[in-house]
PDB file of N, CA, C and O in Angstrom:
ATOM      1  N   ILE A 973     162.288  50.519  38.899  1.00  0.00           N
ATOM      2  CA  ILE A 973     161.282  50.710  39.943  1.00  0.00           C
ATOM      3  C   ILE A 973     159.886  50.838  39.323  1.00  0.00           C
ATOM      4  O   ILE A 973     158.922  50.370  39.889  1.00  0.00           O
ATOM      5  N   LYS A 974     159.801  51.441  38.149  1.00  0.00           N
ATOM      6  CA  LYS A 974     158.496  51.684  37.525  1.00  0.00           C
ATOM      7  C   LYS A 974     157.721  50.387  37.292  1.00  0.00           C
ATOM      8  O   LYS A 974     156.541  50.286  37.626  1.00  0.00           O
ATOM      9  N   GLY A 975     158.384  49.370  36.723  1.00  0.00           N
ATOM     10  CA  GLY A 975     157.711  48.098  36.470  1.00  0.00           C
ATOM     11  C   GLY A 975     157.263  47.428  37.754  1.00  0.00           C
ATOM     12  O   GLY A 975     156.168  46.870  37.828  1.00  0.00           O
ATOM     13  N   GLY A 976     158.098  47.489  38.781  1.00  0.00           N
ATOM     14  CA  GLY A 976     157.743  46.910  40.070  1.00  0.00           C
ATOM     15  C   GLY A 976     156.576  47.635  40.714  1.00  0.00           C
ATOM     16  O   GLY A 976     155.706  47.020  41.333  1.00  0.00           O
ATOM     17  N   PHE A 977     156.549  48.943  40.555  1.00  0.00           N
ATOM     18  CA  PHE A 977     155.469  49.733  41.138  1.00  0.00           C
ATOM     19  C   PHE A 977     154.143  49.420  40.451  1.00  0.00           C
ATOM     20  O   PHE A 977     153.100  49.305  41.106  1.00  0.00           O
ATOM     21  N   ASP A 978     154.195  49.243  39.132  1.00  0.00           N
ATOM     22  CA  ASP A 978     152.972  48.877  38.399  1.00  0.00           C
ATOM     23  C   ASP A 978     152.447  47.519  38.857  1.00  0.00           C
ATOM     24  O   ASP A 978     151.243  47.342  39.054  1.00  0.00           O
ATOM     25  N   LEU A 979     153.341  46.578  39.044  1.00  0.00           N
ATOM     26  CA  LEU A 979     152.952  45.252  39.543  1.00  0.00           C
ATOM     27  C   LEU A 979     152.353  45.366  40.945  1.00  0.00           C
ATOM     28  O   LEU A 979     151.326  44.759  41.251  1.00  0.00           O
ATOM     29  N   LEU A 980     152.977  46.172  41.779  1.00  0.00           N
ATOM     30  CA  LEU A 980     152.482  46.344  43.147  1.00  0.00           C
ATOM     31  C   LEU A 980     151.077  46.937  43.158  1.00  0.00           C
ATOM     32  O   LEU A 980     150.232  46.531  43.959  1.00  0.00           O
ATOM     33  N   LYS A 981     150.792  47.862  42.269  1.00  0.00           N
ATOM     34  CA  LYS A 981     149.444  48.440  42.191  1.00  0.00           C
ATOM     35  C   LYS A 981     148.417  47.364  41.861  1.00  0.00           C
ATOM     36  O   LYS A 981     147.318  47.345  42.420  1.00  0.00           O
ATOM     37  N   ARG A 982     148.777  46.450  40.947  1.00  0.00           N
ATOM     38  CA  ARG A 982     147.848  45.371  40.603  1.00  0.00           C
ATOM     39  C   ARG A 982     147.638  44.430  41.781  1.00  0.00           C
ATOM     40  O   ARG A 982     146.518  43.977  42.040  1.00  0.00           O
ATOM     41  N   VAL A 983     148.704  44.151  42.512  1.00  0.00           N
ATOM     42  CA  VAL A 983     148.585  43.282  43.693  1.00  0.00           C
ATOM     43  C   VAL A 983     147.728  43.962  44.750  1.00  0.00           C
ATOM     44  O   VAL A 983     146.878  43.334  45.377  1.00  0.00           O
ATOM     45  N   GLU A 984     147.915  45.276  44.926  1.00  0.00           N
ATOM     46  CA  GLU A 984     147.118  46.003  45.910  1.00  0.00           C
ATOM     47  C   GLU A 984     145.634  45.989  45.528  1.00  0.00           C
ATOM     48  O   GLU A 984     144.770  45.885  46.405  1.00  0.00           O
ATOM     49  N   ASN A 985     145.337  46.084  44.247  1.00  0.00           N
ATOM     50  CA  ASN A 985     143.941  46.027  43.817  1.00  0.00           C
ATOM     51  C   ASN A 985     143.318  44.685  44.170  1.00  0.00           C
ATOM     52  O   ASN A 985     142.140  44.609  44.484  1.00  0.00           O
ATOM     53  N   ARG A 986     144.115  43.641  44.114  1.00  0.00           N
ATOM     54  CA  ARG A 986     143.594  42.308  44.416  1.00  0.00           C
ATOM     55  C   ARG A 986     143.537  42.025  45.916  1.00  0.00           C
ATOM     56  O   ARG A 986     142.656  41.314  46.396  1.00  0.00           O
ATOM     57  N   PHE A 987     144.513  42.566  46.658  1.00  0.00           N
ATOM     58  CA  PHE A 987     144.603  42.326  48.106  1.00  0.00           C
ATOM     59  C   PHE A 987     144.733  43.662  48.846  1.00  0.00           C
ATOM     60  O   PHE A 987     145.768  43.942  49.459  1.00  0.00           O
ATOM     61  N   PRO A 988     143.707  44.500  48.837  1.00  0.00           N
ATOM     62  CA  PRO A 988     143.830  45.849  49.397  1.00  0.00           C
ATOM     63  C   PRO A 988     144.052  45.898  50.914  1.00  0.00           C
ATOM     64  O   PRO A 988     144.581  46.881  51.414  1.00  0.00           O
ATOM     65  N   GLU A 989     143.669  44.865  51.623  1.00  0.00           N
ATOM     66  CA  GLU A 989     143.810  44.879  53.081  1.00  0.00           C
ATOM     67  C   GLU A 989     145.074  44.184  53.571  1.00  0.00           C
ATOM     68  O   GLU A 989     145.346  44.165  54.778  1.00  0.00           O
ATOM     69  N   ALA A 990     145.860  43.619  52.680  1.00  0.00           N
ATOM     70  CA  ALA A 990     147.064  42.879  53.080  1.00  0.00           C
ATOM     71  C   ALA A 990     148.125  43.839  53.612  1.00  0.00           C
ATOM     72  O   ALA A 990     148.547  44.764  52.920  1.00  0.00           O
ATOM     73  N   THR A 991     148.550  43.605  54.852  1.00  0.00           N
ATOM     74  CA  THR A 991     149.513  44.519  55.471  1.00  0.00           C
ATOM     75  C   THR A 991     150.860  44.498  54.766  1.00  0.00           C
ATOM     76  O   THR A 991     151.501  45.539  54.651  1.00  0.00           O
ATOM     77  N   GLU A 992     151.294  43.347  54.287  1.00  0.00           N
ATOM     78  CA  GLU A 992     152.583  43.292  53.600  1.00  0.00           C
ATOM     79  C   GLU A 992     152.540  44.091  52.294  1.00  0.00           C
ATOM     80  O   GLU A 992     153.520  44.730  51.917  1.00  0.00           O
ATOM     81  N   VAL A 993     151.398  44.095  51.638  1.00  0.00           N
ATOM     82  CA  VAL A 993     151.246  44.887  50.411  1.00  0.00           C
ATOM     83  C   VAL A 993     151.310  46.373  50.748  1.00  0.00           C
ATOM     84  O   VAL A 993     151.968  47.151  50.053  1.00  0.00           O
ATOM     85  N   ARG A 994     150.659  46.768  51.810  1.00  0.00           N
ATOM     86  CA  ARG A 994     150.708  48.180  52.220  1.00  0.00           C
ATOM     87  C   ARG A 994     152.127  48.601  52.596  1.00  0.00           C
ATOM     88  O   ARG A 994     152.573  49.694  52.252  1.00  0.00           O
ATOM     89  N   ALA A 995     152.826  47.729  53.305  1.00  0.00           N
ATOM     90  CA  ALA A 995     154.210  48.030  53.677  1.00  0.00           C
ATOM     91  C   ALA A 995     155.094  48.134  52.434  1.00  0.00           C
ATOM     92  O   ALA A 995     155.941  49.026  52.330  1.00  0.00           O
ATOM     93  N   ALA A 996     154.890  47.236  51.489  1.00  0.00           N
ATOM     94  CA  ALA A 996     155.664  47.278  50.242  1.00  0.00           C
ATOM     95  C   ALA A 996     155.350  48.556  49.464  1.00  0.00           C
ATOM     96  O   ALA A 996     156.248  49.193  48.896  1.00  0.00           O
ATOM     97  N   TYR A 997     154.086  48.927  49.436  1.00  0.00           N
ATOM     98  CA  TYR A 997     153.674  50.155  48.743  1.00  0.00           C
ATOM     99  C   TYR A 997     154.371  51.364  49.368  1.00  0.00           C
ATOM    100  O   TYR A 997     154.884  52.240  48.666  1.00  0.00           O
ATOM    101  N   ALA A 998     154.407  51.410  50.693  1.00  0.00           N
ATOM    102  CA  ALA A 998     155.089  52.501  51.392  1.00  0.00           C
ATOM    103  C   ALA A 998     156.569  52.528  51.033  1.00  0.00           C
ATOM    104  O   ALA A 998     157.152  53.602  50.826  1.00  0.00           O
ATOM    105  N   THR A 999     157.168  51.360  50.929  1.00  0.00           N
ATOM    106  CA  THR A 999     158.584  51.267  50.579  1.00  0.00           C
ATOM    107  C   THR A 999     158.831  51.804  49.171  1.00  0.00           C
ATOM    108  O   THR A 999     159.788  52.555  48.947  1.00  0.00           O
ATOM    109  N   PHE A1000     157.968  51.445  48.220  1.00  0.00           N
ATOM    110  CA  PHE A1000     158.107  51.953  46.855  1.00  0.00           C
ATOM    111  C   PHE A1000     157.929  53.461  46.807  1.00  0.00           C
ATOM    112  O   PHE A1000     158.668  54.160  46.111  1.00  0.00           O
ATOM    113  N   LEU A1001     156.946  53.983  47.525  1.00  0.00           N
ATOM    114  CA  LEU A1001     156.733  55.430  47.539  1.00  0.00           C
ATOM    115  C   LEU A1001     157.959  56.156  48.077  1.00  0.00           C
ATOM    116  O   LEU A1001     158.380  57.171  47.514  1.00  0.00           O
ATOM    117  N   ALA A1002     158.543  55.638  49.137  1.00  0.00           N
ATOM    118  CA  ALA A1002     159.741  56.256  49.709  1.00  0.00           C
ATOM    119  C   ALA A1002     160.905  56.191  48.718  1.00  0.00           C
ATOM    120  O   ALA A1002     161.663  57.155  48.575  1.00  0.00           O
ATOM    121  N   ALA A1003     161.046  55.060  48.035  1.00  0.00           N
ATOM    122  CA  ALA A1003     162.122  54.913  47.046  1.00  0.00           C
ATOM    123  C   ALA A1003     161.959  55.899  45.892  1.00  0.00           C
ATOM    124  O   ALA A1003     162.945  56.325  45.294  1.00  0.00           O
ATOM    125  N   ASN A1004     160.718  56.281  45.613  1.00  0.00           N
ATOM    126  CA  ASN A1004     160.447  57.259  44.561  1.00  0.00           C
ATOM    127  C   ASN A1004     160.535  58.695  45.076  1.00  0.00           C
ATOM    128  O   ASN A1004     160.218  59.632  44.348  1.00  0.00           O
ATOM    129  N   GLY A1005     160.906  58.865  46.339  1.00  0.00           N
ATOM    130  CA  GLY A1005     161.088  60.202  46.897  1.00  0.00           C
ATOM    131  C   GLY A1005     159.863  60.818  47.527  1.00  0.00           C
ATOM    132  O   GLY A1005     159.893  61.981  47.925  1.00  0.00           O
ATOM    133  N   ASP A1006     158.789  60.064  47.650  1.00  0.00           N
ATOM    134  CA  ASP A1006     157.557  60.589  48.244  1.00  0.00           C
ATOM    135  C   ASP A1006     157.420  60.089  49.684  1.00  0.00           C
ATOM    136  O   ASP A1006     156.593  59.234  49.992  1.00  0.00           O
ATOM    137  N   GLN A1007     158.247  60.644  50.559  1.00  0.00           N
ATOM    138  CA  GLN A1007     158.321  60.190  51.949  1.00  0.00           C
ATOM    139  C   GLN A1007     157.003  60.412  52.694  1.00  0.00           C
ATOM    140  O   GLN A1007     156.576  59.556  53.469  1.00  0.00           O
ATOM    141  N   ILE A1008     156.360  61.531  52.482  1.00  0.00           N
ATOM    142  CA  ILE A1008     155.111  61.842  53.188  1.00  0.00           C
ATOM    143  C   ILE A1008     154.030  60.833  52.817  1.00  0.00           C
ATOM    144  O   ILE A1008     153.335  60.290  53.687  1.00  0.00           O
ATOM    145  N   GLU A1009     153.873  60.570  51.524  1.00  0.00           N
ATOM    146  CA  GLU A1009     152.860  59.605  51.090  1.00  0.00           C
ATOM    147  C   GLU A1009     153.236  58.197  51.560  1.00  0.00           C
ATOM    148  O   GLU A1009     152.356  57.393  51.892  1.00  0.00           O
ATOM    149  N   ALA A1010     154.524  57.898  51.624  1.00  0.00           N
ATOM    150  CA  ALA A1010     154.977  56.602  52.142  1.00  0.00           C
ATOM    151  C   ALA A1010     154.562  56.433  53.602  1.00  0.00           C
ATOM    152  O   ALA A1010     154.083  55.375  54.008  1.00  0.00           O
ATOM    153  N   GLN A1011     154.713  57.491  54.378  1.00  0.00           N
ATOM    154  CA  GLN A1011     154.307  57.432  55.780  1.00  0.00           C
ATOM    155  C   GLN A1011     152.794  57.261  55.904  1.00  0.00           C
ATOM    156  O   GLN A1011     152.328  56.495  56.743  1.00  0.00           O
ATOM    157  N   ARG A1012     152.044  57.945  55.068  1.00  0.00           N
ATOM    158  CA  ARG A1012     150.584  57.799  55.096  1.00  0.00           C
ATOM    159  C   ARG A1012     150.172  56.367  54.779  1.00  0.00           C
ATOM    160  O   ARG A1012     149.295  55.797  55.426  1.00  0.00           O
ATOM    161  N   LYS A1013     150.789  55.797  53.745  1.00  0.00           N
ATOM    162  CA  LYS A1013     150.449  54.426  53.349  1.00  0.00           C
ATOM    163  C   LYS A1013     150.827  53.464  54.479  1.00  0.00           C
ATOM    164  O   LYS A1013     150.069  52.559  54.815  1.00  0.00           O
ATOM    165  N   TYR A1014     151.966  53.663  55.097  1.00  0.00           N
ATOM    166  CA  TYR A1014     152.393  52.807  56.202  1.00  0.00           C
ATOM    167  C   TYR A1014     151.411  52.910  57.377  1.00  0.00           C
ATOM    168  O   TYR A1014     151.090  51.909  58.007  1.00  0.00           O
ATOM    169  N   LEU A1015     150.916  54.091  57.637  1.00  0.00           N
ATOM    170  CA  LEU A1015     149.979  54.283  58.748  1.00  0.00           C
ATOM    171  C   LEU A1015     148.604  53.679  58.477  1.00  0.00           C
ATOM    172  O   LEU A1015     147.791  53.577  59.394  1.00  0.00           O
ATOM    173  N   GLU A1016     148.339  53.244  57.259  1.00  0.00           N
ATOM    174  CA  GLU A1016     147.097  52.522  56.959  1.00  0.00           C
ATOM    175  C   GLU A1016     147.121  51.115  57.558  1.00  0.00           C
ATOM    176  O   GLU A1016     146.082  50.481  57.679  1.00  0.00           O
ATOM    177  N   ILE A1017     148.294  50.645  57.922  1.00  0.00           N
ATOM    178  CA  ILE A1017     148.418  49.329  58.550  1.00  0.00           C
ATOM    179  C   ILE A1017     147.954  49.459  59.994  1.00  0.00           C
ATOM    180  O   ILE A1017     148.384  50.373  60.709  1.00  0.00           O
ATOM    181  N   PRO A1018     147.066  48.581  60.452  1.00  0.00           N
ATOM    182  CA  PRO A1018     146.610  48.656  61.847  1.00  0.00           C
ATOM    183  C   PRO A1018     147.782  48.604  62.833  1.00  0.00           C
ATOM    184  O   PRO A1018     148.797  47.941  62.582  1.00  0.00           O
ATOM    185  N   ASP A1019     147.604  49.297  63.960  1.00  0.00           N
ATOM    186  CA  ASP A1019     148.680  49.464  64.943  1.00  0.00           C
ATOM    187  C   ASP A1019     149.372  48.165  65.334  1.00  0.00           C
ATOM    188  O   ASP A1019     150.599  48.087  65.301  1.00  0.00           O
ATOM    189  N   ARG A1020     148.623  47.175  65.715  1.00  0.00           N
ATOM    190  CA  ARG A1020     149.226  45.918  66.177  1.00  0.00           C
ATOM    191  C   ARG A1020     150.024  45.232  65.083  1.00  0.00           C
ATOM    192  O   ARG A1020     151.064  44.651  65.335  1.00  0.00           O
ATOM    193  N   GLN A1021     149.523  45.294  63.877  1.00  0.00           N
ATOM    194  CA  GLN A1021     150.227  44.653  62.768  1.00  0.00           C
ATOM    195  C   GLN A1021     151.457  45.444  62.350  1.00  0.00           C
ATOM    196  O   GLN A1021     152.432  44.874  61.861  1.00  0.00           O
ATOM    197  N   ARG A1022     151.439  46.763  62.559  1.00  0.00           N
ATOM    198  CA  ARG A1022     152.604  47.594  62.245  1.00  0.00           C
ATOM    199  C   ARG A1022     153.805  47.212  63.080  1.00  0.00           C
ATOM    200  O   ARG A1022     154.948  47.379  62.639  1.00  0.00           O
ATOM    201  N   LEU A1023     153.567  46.694  64.265  1.00  0.00           N
ATOM    202  CA  LEU A1023     154.683  46.318  65.138  1.00  0.00           C
ATOM    203  C   LEU A1023     155.603  45.285  64.486  1.00  0.00           C
ATOM    204  O   LEU A1023     156.801  45.262  64.747  1.00  0.00           O
ATOM    205  N   LYS A1024     155.050  44.443  63.637  1.00  0.00           N
ATOM    206  CA  LYS A1024     155.867  43.438  62.948  1.00  0.00           C
ATOM    207  C   LYS A1024     156.918  44.098  62.061  1.00  0.00           C
ATOM    208  O   LYS A1024     158.024  43.580  61.922  1.00  0.00           O
ATOM    209  N   TYR A1025     156.588  45.222  61.483  1.00  0.00           N
ATOM    210  CA  TYR A1025     157.467  45.848  60.501  1.00  0.00           C
ATOM    211  C   TYR A1025     158.574  46.698  61.114  1.00  0.00           C
ATOM    212  O   TYR A1025     159.393  47.260  60.377  1.00  0.00           O
ATOM    213  N   VAL A1026     158.618  46.792  62.423  1.00  0.00           N
ATOM    214  CA  VAL A1026     159.759  47.410  63.099  1.00  0.00           C
ATOM    215  C   VAL A1026     160.620  46.347  63.783  1.00  0.00           C
ATOM    216  O   VAL A1026     161.653  46.664  64.345  1.00  0.00           O
ATOM    217  N   ASP A1027     160.191  45.101  63.707  1.00  0.00           N
ATOM    218  CA  ASP A1027     160.916  43.975  64.294  1.00  0.00           C
ATOM    219  C   ASP A1027     161.914  43.437  63.271  1.00  0.00           C
ATOM    220  O   ASP A1027     161.532  42.837  62.268  1.00  0.00           O
ATOM    221  N   SER A1028     163.207  43.663  63.511  1.00  0.00           N
ATOM    222  CA  SER A1028     164.214  43.252  62.538  1.00  0.00           C
ATOM    223  C   SER A1028     164.231  41.740  62.326  1.00  0.00           C
ATOM    224  O   SER A1028     164.495  41.269  61.213  1.00  0.00           O
ATOM    225  N   ASP A1029     163.932  40.967  63.349  1.00  0.00           N
ATOM    226  CA  ASP A1029     163.876  39.513  63.198  1.00  0.00           C
ATOM    227  C   ASP A1029     162.769  39.116  62.224  1.00  0.00           C
ATOM    228  O   ASP A1029     162.970  38.270  61.357  1.00  0.00           O
ATOM    229  N   TYR A1030     161.615  39.739  62.356  1.00  0.00           N
ATOM    230  CA  TYR A1030     160.501  39.470  61.443  1.00  0.00           C
ATOM    231  C   TYR A1030     160.889  39.833  60.011  1.00  0.00           C
ATOM    232  O   TYR A1030     160.641  39.074  59.072  1.00  0.00           O
ATOM    233  N   LEU A1031     161.511  40.994  59.851  1.00  0.00           N
ATOM    234  CA  LEU A1031     161.880  41.448  58.514  1.00  0.00           C
ATOM    235  C   LEU A1031     162.918  40.546  57.859  1.00  0.00           C
ATOM    236  O   LEU A1031     162.856  40.285  56.665  1.00  0.00           O
ATOM    237  N   LYS A1032     163.857  40.061  58.640  1.00  0.00           N
ATOM    238  CA  LYS A1032     164.935  39.245  58.077  1.00  0.00           C
ATOM    239  C   LYS A1032     164.557  37.779  57.908  1.00  0.00           C
ATOM    240  O   LYS A1032     165.037  37.122  56.994  1.00  0.00           O
ATOM    241  N   ASN A1033     163.711  37.258  58.784  1.00  0.00           N
ATOM    242  CA  ASN A1033     163.465  35.819  58.791  1.00  0.00           C
ATOM    243  C   ASN A1033     162.072  35.384  58.358  1.00  0.00           C
ATOM    244  O   ASN A1033     161.856  34.209  58.085  1.00  0.00           O
ATOM    245  N   THR A1034     161.120  36.315  58.285  1.00  0.00           N
ATOM    246  CA  THR A1034     159.756  35.907  57.970  1.00  0.00           C
ATOM    247  C   THR A1034     159.318  36.346  56.577  1.00  0.00           C
ATOM    248  O   THR A1034     158.836  35.528  55.809  1.00  0.00           O
ATOM    249  N   ILE A1035     159.483  37.623  56.271  1.00  0.00           N
ATOM    250  CA  ILE A1035     159.071  38.063  54.944  1.00  0.00           C
ATOM    251  C   ILE A1035     160.249  37.932  53.977  1.00  0.00           C
ATOM    252  O   ILE A1035     161.399  38.072  54.360  1.00  0.00           O
ATOM    253  N   ALA A1036     159.955  37.635  52.761  1.00  0.00           N
ATOM    254  CA  ALA A1036     160.993  37.383  51.757  1.00  0.00           C
ATOM    255  C   ALA A1036     161.220  38.629  50.911  1.00  0.00           C
ATOM    256  O   ALA A1036     160.842  38.680  49.748  1.00  0.00           O
ATOM    257  N   TRP A1037     161.817  39.633  51.510  1.00  0.00           N
ATOM    258  CA  TRP A1037     162.112  40.871  50.805  1.00  0.00           C
ATOM    259  C   TRP A1037     163.609  40.993  50.617  1.00  0.00           C
ATOM    260  O   TRP A1037     164.386  40.543  51.479  1.00  0.00           O
ATOM    261  N   PRO A1038     164.037  41.653  49.556  1.00  0.00           N
ATOM    262  CA  PRO A1038     165.473  41.897  49.392  1.00  0.00           C
ATOM    263  C   PRO A1038     165.957  42.915  50.424  1.00  0.00           C
ATOM    264  O   PRO A1038     165.165  43.725  50.920  1.00  0.00           O
ATOM    265  N   PRO A1039     167.244  42.881  50.743  1.00  0.00           N
ATOM    266  CA  PRO A1039     167.784  43.810  51.753  1.00  0.00           C
ATOM    267  C   PRO A1039     167.495  45.285  51.454  1.00  0.00           C
ATOM    268  O   PRO A1039     167.222  46.057  52.372  1.00  0.00           O
ATOM    269  N   ALA A1040     167.528  45.681  50.195  1.00  0.00           N
ATOM    270  CA  ALA A1040     167.265  47.088  49.862  1.00  0.00           C
ATOM    271  C   ALA A1040     165.836  47.485  50.229  1.00  0.00           C
ATOM    272  O   ALA A1040     165.593  48.607  50.692  1.00  0.00           O
ATOM    273  N   ALA A1041     164.883  46.573  50.041  1.00  0.00           N
ATOM    274  CA  ALA A1041     163.496  46.858  50.396  1.00  0.00           C
ATOM    275  C   ALA A1041     163.336  46.953  51.906  1.00  0.00           C
ATOM    276  O   ALA A1041     162.610  47.814  52.411  1.00  0.00           O
ATOM    277  N   ILE A1042     164.007  46.070  52.625  1.00  0.00           N
ATOM    278  CA  ILE A1042     163.956  46.121  54.094  1.00  0.00           C
ATOM    279  C   ILE A1042     164.558  47.429  54.596  1.00  0.00           C
ATOM    280  O   ILE A1042     164.014  48.068  55.497  1.00  0.00           O
ATOM    281  N   ASP A1043     165.664  47.852  53.986  1.00  0.00           N
ATOM    282  CA  ASP A1043     166.278  49.128  54.377  1.00  0.00           C
ATOM    283  C   ASP A1043     165.327  50.293  54.099  1.00  0.00           C
ATOM    284  O   ASP A1043     165.206  51.213  54.915  1.00  0.00           O
ATOM    285  N   GLY A1044     164.664  50.257  52.954  1.00  0.00           N
ATOM    286  CA  GLY A1044     163.710  51.322  52.621  1.00  0.00           C
ATOM    287  C   GLY A1044     162.553  51.377  53.597  1.00  0.00           C
ATOM    288  O   GLY A1044     162.152  52.452  54.048  1.00  0.00           O
ATOM    289  N   LEU A1045     162.038  50.207  53.950  1.00  0.00           N
ATOM    290  CA  LEU A1045     160.943  50.166  54.921  1.00  0.00           C
ATOM    291  C   LEU A1045     161.423  50.656  56.284  1.00  0.00           C
ATOM    292  O   LEU A1045     160.705  51.378  56.975  1.00  0.00           O
ATOM    293  N   SER A1046     162.627  50.305  56.645  1.00  0.00           N
ATOM    294  CA  SER A1046     163.175  50.743  57.938  1.00  0.00           C
ATOM    295  C   SER A1046     163.261  52.260  58.015  1.00  0.00           C
ATOM    296  O   SER A1046     163.050  52.845  59.077  1.00  0.00           O
ATOM    297  N   LYS A1047     163.561  52.902  56.896  1.00  0.00           N
ATOM    298  CA  LYS A1047     163.607  54.371  56.881  1.00  0.00           C
ATOM    299  C   LYS A1047     162.220  54.960  57.124  1.00  0.00           C
ATOM    300  O   LYS A1047     162.078  55.950  57.832  1.00  0.00           O
ATOM    301  N   VAL A1048     161.204  54.346  56.542  1.00  0.00           N
ATOM    302  CA  VAL A1048     159.836  54.821  56.755  1.00  0.00           C
ATOM    303  C   VAL A1048     159.423  54.585  58.206  1.00  0.00           C
ATOM    304  O   VAL A1048     158.899  55.484  58.868  1.00  0.00           O
ATOM    305  N   THR A1049     159.664  53.378  58.703  1.00  0.00           N
ATOM    306  CA  THR A1049     159.227  53.062  60.069  1.00  0.00           C
ATOM    307  C   THR A1049     159.988  53.882  61.113  1.00  0.00           C
ATOM    308  O   THR A1049     159.412  54.211  62.146  1.00  0.00           O
ATOM    309  N   SER A1050     161.232  54.212  60.846  1.00  0.00           N
ATOM    310  CA  SER A1050     162.005  54.972  61.835  1.00  0.00           C
ATOM    311  C   SER A1050     161.428  56.357  62.054  1.00  0.00           C
ATOM    312  O   SER A1050     161.519  56.914  63.147  1.00  0.00           O
ATOM    313  N   VAL A1051     160.801  56.922  61.035  1.00  0.00           N
ATOM    314  CA  VAL A1051     160.177  58.239  61.172  1.00  0.00           C
ATOM    315  C   VAL A1051     158.809  58.124  61.832  1.00  0.00           C
ATOM    316  O   VAL A1051     158.473  58.907  62.725  1.00  0.00           O
ATOM    317  N   VAL A1052     158.044  57.134  61.451  1.00  0.00           N
ATOM    318  CA  VAL A1052     156.671  56.979  61.939  1.00  0.00           C
ATOM    319  C   VAL A1052     156.628  56.421  63.348  1.00  0.00           C
ATOM    320  O   VAL A1052     155.823  56.856  64.174  1.00  0.00           O
ATOM    321  N   GLU A1053     157.478  55.464  63.651  1.00  0.00           N
ATOM    322  CA  GLU A1053     157.422  54.750  64.924  1.00  0.00           C
ATOM    323  C   GLU A1053     158.428  55.275  65.939  1.00  0.00           C
ATOM    324  O   GLU A1053     159.036  54.520  66.674  1.00  0.00           O
ATOM    325  N   LYS A1054     158.603  56.585  66.000  1.00  0.00           N
ATOM    326  CA  LYS A1054     159.531  57.157  66.990  1.00  0.00           C
ATOM    327  C   LYS A1054     159.025  56.863  68.389  1.00  0.00           C
ATOM    328  O   LYS A1054     157.845  57.002  68.661  1.00  0.00           O
ATOM    329  N   PRO A1055     159.958  56.495  69.296  1.00  0.00           N
ATOM    330  CA  PRO A1055     159.524  56.202  70.686  1.00  0.00           C
ATOM    331  C   PRO A1055     159.090  57.450  71.433  1.00  0.00           C
ATOM    332  O   PRO A1055     159.377  58.522  71.128  1.00  0.00           O
TER     333      PRO A1055
END
């Protein structure tokens, strides 16, 4: 996870406003056990764009993430996006 997190930080520096980068960052933070910071990072995504990341069809068919990353993001979104 450490090497991937370092790479993600470099990508975030280059594309700080990219919603997929923010979602990935939140997923890495949660995987490292920092659930609160993961939720904060996820909430940096604008409301309308956040809706994509709770859509299982979007997660499975549009973004190219491994299943473990999608599961990690789902854990973050399930806490933040409670109905």
